[in-house]
Amino acid sequence: MNVILFFDEADALFGKRTSTNTSNDRHANQEVAYLLQRIEDFPGMVILATNLVDQIDDAFRRRIKFMIPFRFPDVETRKKLWHSLIPDKTPLDDGIDLDFFAETFELSGSQIKEILWNAAYIAVSDQKPLGNEQLKEATMWNYMKYGKQLTKEDFGYLA
């Protein structure tokens, strides 16, 4: 077969085995061992994607030939993302400053997309065009989700 196996969120399937205190632990450990055996026998390419590489079982990590870390996008890439992820017909406030958000907040592409989505919902519920206020609120939500607090100072001239 000319196929590639791709496992997104691989830490959920290939997670570290634990001490066996219960039958559930033994069953989970058996599943990890079974997956390890099946992956080793697979003649094609296997790609694992995760944000939590430290959670991958050591036995899998020893067998990984290449680990490719992906960096967060740089400022110019973030600017392109902020501008390109907004649909053309989206009503925008005249003072919206997407470049400020790109320059100020080091975010992944998926975080930028999520912030824009949430900001759009806020704008619709406020019956206003998408603007800095909605982006600020959605950015604060995004940071809170990851256990980080933003202050007024983080928003510079938009505070």
Short mmCIF file of C-alpha atoms in Angstrom, two decimals:
data_model
loop_
_atom_site.label_atom_id
_atom_site.label_comp_id
_atom_site.label_asym_id
_atom_site.label_seq_id
_atom_site.Cartn_x
_atom_site.Cartn_y
_atom_site.Cartn_z
CA MET A 1 0.00 0.00 0.00
CA ASN A 2 1.17 3.52 -0.74
CA VAL A 3 -0.34 5.19 2.30
CA ILE A 4 0.75 7.44 5.12
CA LEU A 5 -0.74 7.06 8.58
CA PHE A 6 -1.31 10.45 10.19
CA PHE A 7 -2.24 10.80 13.86
CA ASP A 8 -3.23 14.28 15.00
CA GLU A 9 -3.19 14.92 18.76
CA ALA A 10 -0.93 11.88 19.01
CA ASP A 11 -0.37 12.39 22.73
CA ALA A 12 -3.92 11.10 23.30
CA LEU A 13 -3.18 7.74 21.63
CA PHE A 14 0.52 7.35 22.24
CA GLY A 15 0.65 8.74 25.76
CA LYS A 16 3.00 7.64 28.49
CA ARG A 17 2.17 4.39 30.17
CA THR A 18 1.37 4.60 33.86
CA SER A 19 1.76 2.37 36.86
CA THR A 20 -0.89 -0.32 36.83
CA ASN A 21 -3.04 0.31 39.88
CA THR A 22 -6.35 -0.62 38.29
CA SER A 23 -7.65 -2.76 35.47
CA ASN A 24 -8.25 0.45 33.49
CA ASP A 25 -4.52 1.30 33.77
CA ARG A 26 -3.55 -2.18 32.61
CA HIS A 27 -5.95 -1.93 29.67
CA ALA A 28 -4.65 1.51 28.66
CA ASN A 29 -1.05 0.28 28.87
CA GLN A 30 -1.94 -2.76 26.75
CA GLU A 31 -3.41 -0.45 24.10
CA VAL A 32 -0.24 1.64 23.99
CA ALA A 33 1.89 -1.50 23.73
CA TYR A 34 -0.35 -2.86 20.97
CA LEU A 35 -0.13 0.42 19.02
CA LEU A 36 3.64 0.44 19.38
CA GLN A 37 3.83 -3.08 17.96
CA ARG A 38 1.48 -2.27 15.06
CA ILE A 39 3.33 0.95 14.18
CA GLU A 40 6.65 -0.89 14.16
CA ASP A 41 5.21 -3.49 11.76
CA PHE A 42 3.74 -0.88 9.41
CA PRO A 43 5.88 -0.68 6.26
CA GLY A 44 4.91 2.88 5.32
CA MET A 45 5.36 6.31 6.79
CA VAL A 46 3.74 7.29 10.08
CA ILE A 47 3.34 10.94 11.07
CA LEU A 48 2.45 11.95 14.61
CA ALA A 49 1.39 15.52 15.36
CA THR A 50 1.15 16.91 18.87
CA ASN A 51 1.54 20.07 20.90
CA LEU A 52 2.51 17.95 23.90
CA VAL A 53 5.58 16.03 22.77
CA ASP A 54 6.59 15.40 26.41
CA GLN A 55 3.44 13.33 26.85
CA ILE A 56 4.42 10.79 24.17
CA ASP A 57 5.53 7.44 25.60
CA ASP A 58 9.33 7.05 25.64
CA ALA A 59 9.15 3.82 23.63
CA PHE A 60 7.52 5.72 20.76
CA ARG A 61 9.93 8.62 21.07
CA ARG A 62 12.92 6.28 20.75
CA ARG A 63 11.55 5.01 17.44
CA ILE A 64 10.87 8.43 15.94
CA LYS A 65 13.41 9.16 13.23
CA PHE A 66 12.65 12.84 12.74
CA MET A 67 11.10 15.38 15.10
CA ILE A 68 10.24 18.64 13.42
CA PRO A 69 9.32 21.49 15.75
CA PHE A 70 7.16 24.18 14.22
CA ARG A 71 7.77 27.71 15.41
CA PHE A 72 5.13 30.34 15.89
CA PRO A 73 4.71 32.56 12.83
CA ASP A 74 6.86 35.68 12.67
CA VAL A 75 5.33 39.18 12.59
CA GLU A 76 5.03 39.37 8.80
CA THR A 77 3.35 35.97 8.62
CA ARG A 78 1.01 36.92 11.45
CA LYS A 79 0.06 40.11 9.57
CA LYS A 80 -0.80 38.05 6.49
CA LEU A 81 -2.85 35.67 8.64
CA TRP A 82 -4.76 38.45 10.42
CA HIS A 83 -5.62 40.06 7.08
CA SER A 84 -6.33 36.92 5.04
CA LEU A 85 -8.52 35.09 7.55
CA ILE A 86 -11.25 37.75 7.47
CA PRO A 87 -13.78 37.09 4.71
CA ASP A 88 -13.98 39.89 2.13
CA LYS A 89 -17.61 40.76 2.90
CA THR A 90 -17.05 41.17 6.65
CA PRO A 91 -18.10 44.66 7.77
CA LEU A 92 -15.02 46.28 9.38
CA ASP A 93 -14.76 49.28 11.65
CA ASP A 94 -12.77 52.11 10.06
CA GLY A 95 -10.21 52.13 12.87
CA ILE A 96 -9.49 48.39 12.96
CA ASP A 97 -5.75 47.82 13.42
CA LEU A 98 -4.95 44.22 12.53
CA ASP A 99 -1.25 45.05 12.25
CA PHE A 100 -1.21 46.08 15.92
CA PHE A 101 -2.51 42.64 16.95
CA ALA A 102 -0.02 40.90 14.65
CA GLU A 103 2.90 42.92 16.04
CA THR A 104 1.85 42.73 19.69
CA PHE A 105 0.69 39.16 20.24
CA GLU A 106 2.76 36.09 19.34
CA LEU A 107 0.03 33.69 18.32
CA SER A 108 -0.29 30.58 16.18
CA GLY A 109 -2.39 30.57 13.05
CA SER A 110 -5.13 28.58 14.77
CA GLN A 111 -5.22 31.06 17.65
CA ILE A 112 -5.52 33.99 15.24
CA LYS A 113 -8.36 32.21 13.45
CA GLU A 114 -10.12 31.48 16.74
CA ILE A 115 -9.76 35.09 17.91
CA LEU A 116 -11.17 36.39 14.64
CA TRP A 117 -14.07 33.94 14.83
CA ASN A 118 -14.90 34.91 18.42
CA ALA A 119 -14.52 38.61 17.64
CA ALA A 120 -16.91 38.22 14.70
CA TYR A 121 -19.51 36.63 17.00
CA ILE A 122 -19.08 39.47 19.48
CA ALA A 123 -19.47 42.03 16.70
CA VAL A 124 -22.65 40.37 15.42
CA SER A 125 -24.11 40.21 18.93
CA ASP A 126 -23.21 43.90 19.43
CA GLN A 127 -24.66 44.67 15.98
CA LYS A 128 -21.44 46.50 15.09
CA PRO A 129 -18.76 46.07 12.44
CA LEU A 130 -15.72 44.05 13.45
CA GLY A 131 -13.30 46.34 15.26
CA ASN A 132 -10.56 46.64 17.82
CA GLU A 133 -12.91 46.32 20.80
CA GLN A 134 -14.14 42.91 19.71
CA LEU A 135 -10.60 41.80 18.84
CA LYS A 136 -9.38 42.90 22.29
CA GLU A 137 -12.12 40.93 24.03
CA ALA A 138 -11.55 37.81 21.92
CA THR A 139 -7.78 38.05 22.44
CA MET A 140 -8.28 38.27 26.21
CA TRP A 141 -10.51 35.17 26.08
CA ASN A 142 -7.89 33.30 24.10
CA TYR A 143 -5.15 34.12 26.58
CA MET A 144 -7.37 33.21 29.55
CA LYS A 145 -8.01 29.83 27.96
CA TYR A 146 -4.29 29.12 28.28
CA GLY A 147 -4.08 30.44 31.83
CA LYS A 148 -2.66 33.85 30.95
CA GLN A 149 -4.05 37.24 31.91
CA LEU A 150 -3.73 40.32 29.76
CA THR A 151 -3.84 43.82 31.21
CA LYS A 152 -4.80 47.16 29.69
CA GLU A 153 -1.11 47.89 29.17
CA ASP A 154 -0.85 44.85 26.89
CA PHE A 155 -3.15 46.64 24.46
CA GLY A 156 -0.98 49.76 24.22
CA TYR A 157 -2.72 52.65 22.52
CA LEU A 158 -5.93 50.60 22.19
CA ALA A 159 -6.35 50.39 25.98
#
